[in-house]
XYZ file of C-alpha atoms in Angstrom:
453
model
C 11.931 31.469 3.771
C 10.132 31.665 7.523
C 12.864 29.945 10.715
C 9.613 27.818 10.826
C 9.752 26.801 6.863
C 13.562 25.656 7.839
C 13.409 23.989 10.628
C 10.734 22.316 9.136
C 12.870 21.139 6.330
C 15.418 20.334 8.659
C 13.512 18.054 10.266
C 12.936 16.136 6.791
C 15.864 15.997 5.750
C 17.752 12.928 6.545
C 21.139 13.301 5.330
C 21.835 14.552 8.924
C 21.168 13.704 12.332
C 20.546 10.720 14.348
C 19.638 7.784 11.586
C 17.531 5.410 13.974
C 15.749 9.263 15.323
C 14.867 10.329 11.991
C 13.713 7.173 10.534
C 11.419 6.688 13.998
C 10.369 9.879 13.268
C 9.310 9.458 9.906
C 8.168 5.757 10.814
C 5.817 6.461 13.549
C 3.618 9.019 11.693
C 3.489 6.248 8.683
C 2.216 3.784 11.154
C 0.113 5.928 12.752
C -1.273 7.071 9.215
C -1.607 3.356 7.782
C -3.615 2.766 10.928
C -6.270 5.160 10.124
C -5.900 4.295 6.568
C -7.389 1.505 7.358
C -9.416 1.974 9.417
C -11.341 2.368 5.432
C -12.092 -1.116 5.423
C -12.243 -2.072 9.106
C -15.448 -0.104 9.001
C -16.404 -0.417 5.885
C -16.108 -4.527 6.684
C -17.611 -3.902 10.509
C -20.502 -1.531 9.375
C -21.375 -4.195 6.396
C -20.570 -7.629 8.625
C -22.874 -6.187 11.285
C -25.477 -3.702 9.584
C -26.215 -5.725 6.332
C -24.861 -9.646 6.678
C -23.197 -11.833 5.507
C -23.745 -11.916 2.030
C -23.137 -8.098 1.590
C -19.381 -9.079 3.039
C -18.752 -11.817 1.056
C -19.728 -9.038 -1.445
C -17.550 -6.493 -0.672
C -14.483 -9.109 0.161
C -14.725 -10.491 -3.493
C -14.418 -6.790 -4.962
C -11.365 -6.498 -3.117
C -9.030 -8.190 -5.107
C -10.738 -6.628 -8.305
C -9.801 -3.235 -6.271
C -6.135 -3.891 -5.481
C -5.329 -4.848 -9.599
C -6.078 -1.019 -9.906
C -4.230 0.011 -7.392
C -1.378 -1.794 -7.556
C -0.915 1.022 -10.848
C -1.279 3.920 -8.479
C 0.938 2.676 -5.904
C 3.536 1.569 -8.500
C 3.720 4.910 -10.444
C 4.077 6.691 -7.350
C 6.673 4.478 -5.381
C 8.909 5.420 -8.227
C 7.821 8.870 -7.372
C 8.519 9.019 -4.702
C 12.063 7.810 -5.091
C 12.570 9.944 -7.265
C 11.941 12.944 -5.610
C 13.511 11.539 -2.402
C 16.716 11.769 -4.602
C 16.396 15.508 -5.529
C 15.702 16.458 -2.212
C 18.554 14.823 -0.963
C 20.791 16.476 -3.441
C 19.023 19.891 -2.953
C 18.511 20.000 -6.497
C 14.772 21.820 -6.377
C 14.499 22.798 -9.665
C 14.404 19.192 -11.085
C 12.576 18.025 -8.428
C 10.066 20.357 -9.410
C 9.869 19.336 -13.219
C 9.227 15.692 -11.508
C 6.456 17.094 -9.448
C 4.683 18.487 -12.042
C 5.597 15.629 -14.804
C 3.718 13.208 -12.953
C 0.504 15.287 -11.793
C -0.197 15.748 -15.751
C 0.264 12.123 -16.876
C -1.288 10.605 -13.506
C -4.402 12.599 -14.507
C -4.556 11.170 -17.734
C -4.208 7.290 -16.425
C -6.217 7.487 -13.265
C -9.392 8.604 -16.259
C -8.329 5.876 -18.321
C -8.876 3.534 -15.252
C -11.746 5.073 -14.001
C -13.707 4.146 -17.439
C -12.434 0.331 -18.022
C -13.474 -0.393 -13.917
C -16.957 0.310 -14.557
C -17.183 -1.168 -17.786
C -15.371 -4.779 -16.182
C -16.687 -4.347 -12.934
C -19.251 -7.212 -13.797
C -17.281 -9.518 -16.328
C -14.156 -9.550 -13.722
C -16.317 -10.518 -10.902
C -17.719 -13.553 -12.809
C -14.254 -14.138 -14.044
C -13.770 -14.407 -10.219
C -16.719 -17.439 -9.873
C -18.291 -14.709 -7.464
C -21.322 -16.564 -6.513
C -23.906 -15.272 -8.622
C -25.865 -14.169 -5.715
C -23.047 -11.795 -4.161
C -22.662 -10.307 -8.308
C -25.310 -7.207 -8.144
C -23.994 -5.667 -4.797
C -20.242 -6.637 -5.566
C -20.937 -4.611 -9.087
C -22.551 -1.468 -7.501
C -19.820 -1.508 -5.161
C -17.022 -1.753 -7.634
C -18.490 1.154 -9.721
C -18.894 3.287 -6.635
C -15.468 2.970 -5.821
C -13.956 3.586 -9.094
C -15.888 6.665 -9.459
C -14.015 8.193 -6.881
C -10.539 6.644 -8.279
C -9.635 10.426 -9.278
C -9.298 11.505 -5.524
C -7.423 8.194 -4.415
C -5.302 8.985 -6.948
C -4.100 12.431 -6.519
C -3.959 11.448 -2.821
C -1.536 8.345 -3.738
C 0.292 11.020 -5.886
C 0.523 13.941 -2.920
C 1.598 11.513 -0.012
C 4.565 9.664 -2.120
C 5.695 12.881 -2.870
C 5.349 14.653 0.753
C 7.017 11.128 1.827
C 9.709 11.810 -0.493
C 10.766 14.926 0.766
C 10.878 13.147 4.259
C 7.167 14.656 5.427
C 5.291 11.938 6.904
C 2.654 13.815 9.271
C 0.513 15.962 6.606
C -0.196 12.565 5.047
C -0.616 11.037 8.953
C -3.168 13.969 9.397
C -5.518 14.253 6.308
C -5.983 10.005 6.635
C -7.086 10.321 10.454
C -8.968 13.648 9.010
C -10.928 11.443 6.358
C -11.075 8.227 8.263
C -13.545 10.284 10.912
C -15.376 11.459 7.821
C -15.603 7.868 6.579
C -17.111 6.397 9.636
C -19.464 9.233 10.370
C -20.577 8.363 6.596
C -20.569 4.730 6.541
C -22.884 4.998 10.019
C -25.030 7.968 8.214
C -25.375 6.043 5.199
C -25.492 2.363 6.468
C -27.307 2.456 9.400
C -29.610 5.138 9.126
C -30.161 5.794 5.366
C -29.937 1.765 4.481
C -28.032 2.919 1.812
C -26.188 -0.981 2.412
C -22.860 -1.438 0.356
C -23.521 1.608 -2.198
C -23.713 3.744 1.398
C -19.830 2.257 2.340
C -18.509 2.874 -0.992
C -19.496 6.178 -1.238
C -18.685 7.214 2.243
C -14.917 5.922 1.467
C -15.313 8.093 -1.803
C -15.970 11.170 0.036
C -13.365 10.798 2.533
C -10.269 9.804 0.063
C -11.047 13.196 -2.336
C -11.444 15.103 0.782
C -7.654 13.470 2.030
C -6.414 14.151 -2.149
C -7.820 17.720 -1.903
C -6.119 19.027 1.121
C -2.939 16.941 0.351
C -2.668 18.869 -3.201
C -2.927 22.002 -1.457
C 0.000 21.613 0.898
C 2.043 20.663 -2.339
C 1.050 23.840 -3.972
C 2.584 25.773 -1.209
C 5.664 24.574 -0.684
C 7.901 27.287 -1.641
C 10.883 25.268 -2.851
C 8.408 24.053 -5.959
C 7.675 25.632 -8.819
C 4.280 25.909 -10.055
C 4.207 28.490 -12.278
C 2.360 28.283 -15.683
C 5.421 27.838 -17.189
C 6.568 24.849 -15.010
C 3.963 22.466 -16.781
C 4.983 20.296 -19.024
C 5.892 16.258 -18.685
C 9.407 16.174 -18.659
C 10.441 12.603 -20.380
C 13.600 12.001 -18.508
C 11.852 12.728 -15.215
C 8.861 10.375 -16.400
C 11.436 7.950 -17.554
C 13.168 7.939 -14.445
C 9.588 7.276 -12.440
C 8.789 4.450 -14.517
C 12.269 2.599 -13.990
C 11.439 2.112 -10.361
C 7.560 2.533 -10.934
C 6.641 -0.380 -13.561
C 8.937 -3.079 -11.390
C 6.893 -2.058 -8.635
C 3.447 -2.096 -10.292
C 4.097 -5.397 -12.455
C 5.110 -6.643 -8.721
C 2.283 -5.614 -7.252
C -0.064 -6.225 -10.052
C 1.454 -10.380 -10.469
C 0.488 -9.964 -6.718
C -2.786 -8.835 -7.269
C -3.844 -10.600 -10.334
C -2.161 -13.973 -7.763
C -4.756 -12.947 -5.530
C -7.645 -12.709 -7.506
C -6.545 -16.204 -8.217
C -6.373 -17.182 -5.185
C -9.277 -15.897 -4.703
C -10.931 -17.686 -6.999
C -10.091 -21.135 -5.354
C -11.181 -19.790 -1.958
C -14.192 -18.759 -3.592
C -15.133 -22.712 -3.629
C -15.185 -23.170 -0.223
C -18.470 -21.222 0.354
C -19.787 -18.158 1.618
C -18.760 -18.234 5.209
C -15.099 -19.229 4.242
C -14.854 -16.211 1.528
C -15.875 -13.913 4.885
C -13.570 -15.463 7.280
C -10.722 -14.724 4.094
C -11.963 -10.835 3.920
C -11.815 -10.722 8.053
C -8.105 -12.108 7.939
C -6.959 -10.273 5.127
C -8.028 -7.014 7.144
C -6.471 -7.859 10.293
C -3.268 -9.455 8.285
C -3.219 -6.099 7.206
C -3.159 -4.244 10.467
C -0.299 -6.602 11.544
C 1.889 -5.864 8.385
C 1.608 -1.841 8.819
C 4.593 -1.476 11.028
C 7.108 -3.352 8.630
C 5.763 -1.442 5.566
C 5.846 1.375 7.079
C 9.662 0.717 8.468
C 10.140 -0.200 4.953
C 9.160 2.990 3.621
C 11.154 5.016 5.635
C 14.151 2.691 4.472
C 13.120 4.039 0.734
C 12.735 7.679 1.871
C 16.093 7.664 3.776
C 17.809 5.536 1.223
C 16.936 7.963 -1.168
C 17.960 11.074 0.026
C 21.387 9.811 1.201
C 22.016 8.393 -1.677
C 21.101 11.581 -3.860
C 23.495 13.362 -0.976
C 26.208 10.664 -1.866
C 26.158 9.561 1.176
C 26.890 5.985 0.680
C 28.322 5.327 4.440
C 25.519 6.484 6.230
C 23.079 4.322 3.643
C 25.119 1.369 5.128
C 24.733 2.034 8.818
C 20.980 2.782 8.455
C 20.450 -0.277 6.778
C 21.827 -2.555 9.109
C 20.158 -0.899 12.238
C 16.331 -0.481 10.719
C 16.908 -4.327 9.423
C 17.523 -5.580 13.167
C 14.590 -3.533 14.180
C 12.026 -4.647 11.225
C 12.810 -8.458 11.824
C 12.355 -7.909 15.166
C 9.258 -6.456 14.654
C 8.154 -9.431 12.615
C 8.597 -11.887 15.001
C 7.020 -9.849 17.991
C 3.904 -9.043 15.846
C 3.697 -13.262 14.579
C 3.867 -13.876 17.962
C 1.158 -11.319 19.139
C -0.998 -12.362 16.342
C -0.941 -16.230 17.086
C -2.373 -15.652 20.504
C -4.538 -13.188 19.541
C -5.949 -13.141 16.428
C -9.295 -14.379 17.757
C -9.954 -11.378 19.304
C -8.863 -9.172 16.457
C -11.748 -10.841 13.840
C -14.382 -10.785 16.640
C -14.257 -6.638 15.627
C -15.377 -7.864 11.856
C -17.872 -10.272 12.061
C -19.976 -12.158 14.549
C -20.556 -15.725 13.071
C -18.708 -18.472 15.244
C -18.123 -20.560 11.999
C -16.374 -17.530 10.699
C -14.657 -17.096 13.406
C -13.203 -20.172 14.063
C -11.544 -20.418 10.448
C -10.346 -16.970 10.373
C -8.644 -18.234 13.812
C -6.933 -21.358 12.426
C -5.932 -19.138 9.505
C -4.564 -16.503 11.301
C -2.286 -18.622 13.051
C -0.697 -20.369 10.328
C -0.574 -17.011 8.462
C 1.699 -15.401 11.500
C 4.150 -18.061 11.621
C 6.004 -16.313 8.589
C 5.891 -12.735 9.427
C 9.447 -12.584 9.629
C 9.983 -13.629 6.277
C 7.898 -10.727 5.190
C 9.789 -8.585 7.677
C 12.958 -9.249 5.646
C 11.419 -8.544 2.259
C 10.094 -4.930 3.154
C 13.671 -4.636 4.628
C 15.765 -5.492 1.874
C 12.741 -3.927 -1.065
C 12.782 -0.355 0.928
C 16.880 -0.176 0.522
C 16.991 -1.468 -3.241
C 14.078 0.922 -3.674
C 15.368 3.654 -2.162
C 19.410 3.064 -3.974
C 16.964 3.094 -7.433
C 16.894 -0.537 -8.473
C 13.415 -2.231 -8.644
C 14.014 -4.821 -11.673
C 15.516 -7.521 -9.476
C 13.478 -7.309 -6.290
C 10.411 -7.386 -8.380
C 11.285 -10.648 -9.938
C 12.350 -12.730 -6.566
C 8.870 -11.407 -5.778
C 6.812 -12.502 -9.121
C 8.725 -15.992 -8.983
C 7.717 -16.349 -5.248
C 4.316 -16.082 -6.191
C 4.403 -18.176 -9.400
C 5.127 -20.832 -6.634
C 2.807 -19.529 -4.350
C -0.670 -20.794 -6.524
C 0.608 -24.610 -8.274
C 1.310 -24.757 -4.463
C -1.978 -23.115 -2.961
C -3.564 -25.504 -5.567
C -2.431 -28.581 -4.566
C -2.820 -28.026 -1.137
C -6.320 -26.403 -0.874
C -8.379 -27.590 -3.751
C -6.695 -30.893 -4.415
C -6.981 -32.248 -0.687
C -10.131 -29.979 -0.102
C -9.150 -28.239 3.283
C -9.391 -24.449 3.153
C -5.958 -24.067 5.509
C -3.990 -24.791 2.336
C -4.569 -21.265 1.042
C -2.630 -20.370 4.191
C 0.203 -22.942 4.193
C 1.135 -22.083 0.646
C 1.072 -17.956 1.774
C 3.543 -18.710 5.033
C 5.616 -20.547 2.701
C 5.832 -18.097 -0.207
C 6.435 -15.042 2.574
C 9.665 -17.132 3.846
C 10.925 -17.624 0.803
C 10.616 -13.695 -0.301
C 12.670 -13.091 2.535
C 15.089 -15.629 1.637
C 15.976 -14.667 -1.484
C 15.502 -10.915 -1.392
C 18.910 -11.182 1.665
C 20.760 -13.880 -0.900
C 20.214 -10.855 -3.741
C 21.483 -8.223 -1.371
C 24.439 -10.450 -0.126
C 25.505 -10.999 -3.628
C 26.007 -7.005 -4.429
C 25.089 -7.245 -8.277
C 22.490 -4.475 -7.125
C 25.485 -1.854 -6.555
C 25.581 -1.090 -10.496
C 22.074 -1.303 -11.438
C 20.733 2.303 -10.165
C 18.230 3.414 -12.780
C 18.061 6.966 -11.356
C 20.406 9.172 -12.974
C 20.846 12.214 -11.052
């Protein structure tokens, strides 16, 4: 092994060191690299707000939530992952980690086809499940089966960065995304604005650029000497798969409840018209810019969680805990803050209509009054994560949002004002928070670790 293949590890490794250094360290790059991830659908919104209209965005905005059902599977799987792995590395345990490695390339193959096939079939029968207007159906369908085309490369990409992340390597991922974020908006101008290629030209640019990210991403795996890739290295080892999908199912039936809420939800903001469906696609982008730094301080909890706890290093799990807490609640409030006084400017970059301005405004604001709350749920969801236990966490988030829509309902569509949507989301956010630091409190997490190592 090279002094540069070492210190390179070192660096990863976070059983060692400064904690608040080596989560920064591992947090920044994850910003950074959620920034430029992105930066996908800024563009892809800009280029199709500006380029095509109105219509074309409502489009694209009411695929969205069709989009995130599917990848709330991808992003489950691997969060579980990359726990996993996290956990191996952190015991220096290679060879297993290896069997997990390999274990979930072979079955994520075989699910990412299966989902490939039923998104183009549904791609029209979910969007009128939706109550898409039927004249934003035909682009919102070619866009849909564009994008799930290309599901393949978003997932092995998924699958390489949860892993990288895992073994505490958050700049190759940081990297490829700013890599294919530059090829996305060269293609989304190429194809928009001077083929006229309209929303088929954004999907396909965003294609391009996520297999080019999943490619080179695959490739750094491949290398790493501490894996083994050899022929006879692949074959899906249960246990390891078992051990995925204890912290991976949680996470996706989380994710998908949230999903599937949002398609809901989606569904009742669909009634308030055209111009209120883009003002909900511009806010939902920006919400998302504002929300990077506390995932991404969340998933550095996981990744140093993880280790430390496959290192048995239960003290040092404490003490980072409490310090990246203070510092991701903090965050919340500064970015709440930041957001309520300028969120204005932020959806001018997405769209041009005053009408949908001024709602996404108003939203906005009442959106950013709760950021804290969220702050405390990626807090307390990166450490359970990270110790192994996803059952609970996933729960106090399902039952959040099975309050979340009665409550969006009778605020929104039974008084008819559009702001409800965003009073019932505030709400839900603080109470997440809420109950996710009772659950910790409490302690029944300690014996519920569903890794075994």
């Amino acid at each position: 092994m090279s002094d540069r293949t070492k210190k390179s590890l070192r660096n990863q490794d976070m059983t060692t060191g400064s904690i608040m250094k080596k989560m920064l360290l591992f947090a920044i790059p994850v910003v950074l690299g959620n920034i430029f991830s992105q930066l996908y659908g800024v563009v892809d919104t800009a280029v199709v707000g500006r380029y095509v209209g109105k219509t074309a965005l409502a489009a694209v905005g009411s695929s969205s939530s069709i989009m995130m059902v599917f990848h709330t599977v991808m992003i489950g799987m691997n969060t579980g992952a990359g726990v996993v792995v996290s956990q191996y590395f952190g015991s220096k345990n290679y060879k297993e980690l290896s069997k997990t490695v390999t274990s979930l390339l072979i079955v994520a193959t075989g699910i990412t086809l299966a989902m490939t096939v039923l998104g183009i079939v549904l791609a029209n029968p979910l969007l009128r499940l939706l109550a898409t207007p039927e004249e934003l159906i035909p682009q919102g369908s070619l866009y849909l089966r564009i994008c799930f085309l290309g599901t393949l490369g978003q997932f092995y990409y998924f699958v390489g960065t949860f892993i990288l992340n895992g073994m505490g390597d958050s700049k190759l991922p940081m990297y490829m995304v700013i890599l294919s974020s530059a090829i996305n908006i060269v293609l989304d101008l190429l194809f928009v604005v001077a083929f006229h290629w309209d929303v088929a030209g954004v999907a396909l640019a965003t294609v391009i650029a996520q297999a080019t990210s999943a490619t080179v991403v695959l490739i750094k795996i491949f290398r790493y000497d501490q894996l083994d890739f050899s022929r006879e290295s692949w074959k899906v080892d249960k246990q390891k798969i078992k051990s995925i999908f204890a912290i991976g199912i949680p996470t996706s039936l989380q994710s998908l409840a949230t999903s599937i809420g949002t398609m809901v939800i989606q569904r009742f903001s669909n009634s308030f018209g055209t111009d209120f469906i883009a003002a909900m696609t511009v806010v939902n982008k920006a919400d998302m810019f504002a929300m990077m730094p506390l995932n991404s301080l969340g998933s550095a909890l996981t990744t140093f969680v993880g280790q430390n706890v496959g290192a048995g290093l239960h003290d040092r799990v404490k003490e980072g805990v409490r310090k990246i807490t203070i510092s991701i609640v903090a965050a919340g409030v500064i970015i709440g803050v930041i957001m309520a006084l300028f969120g204005g400017l932020v959806l001018r970059l997405f769209v041009t209509e005053a009408a949908v301005i001024a709602m996404g405004v108003v939203c906005i604001r009442i959106a950013a009054t709760s950021y804290w709350g969220m702050a405390l749920q990626q807090s307390y969801t990166g450490l359970l994560r990270g110790a192994g236990v996803a059952t609970v966490p996933a729960i106090i988030m399902i039952a959040t949002l099975a309050l979340r829509i009665p409550a969006t309902y009778l605020l929104a569509i039974v008084r008819d004002d559009y702001r409800g949507i965003f009073y019932a989301l505030a709400g839900a956010n603080i109470i997440g928070g809420i109950a996710m630091v009772v659950y910790y409190l409490s302690g029944r997490w300690k014996n519920k670790n569903a890794i075994k190592l």
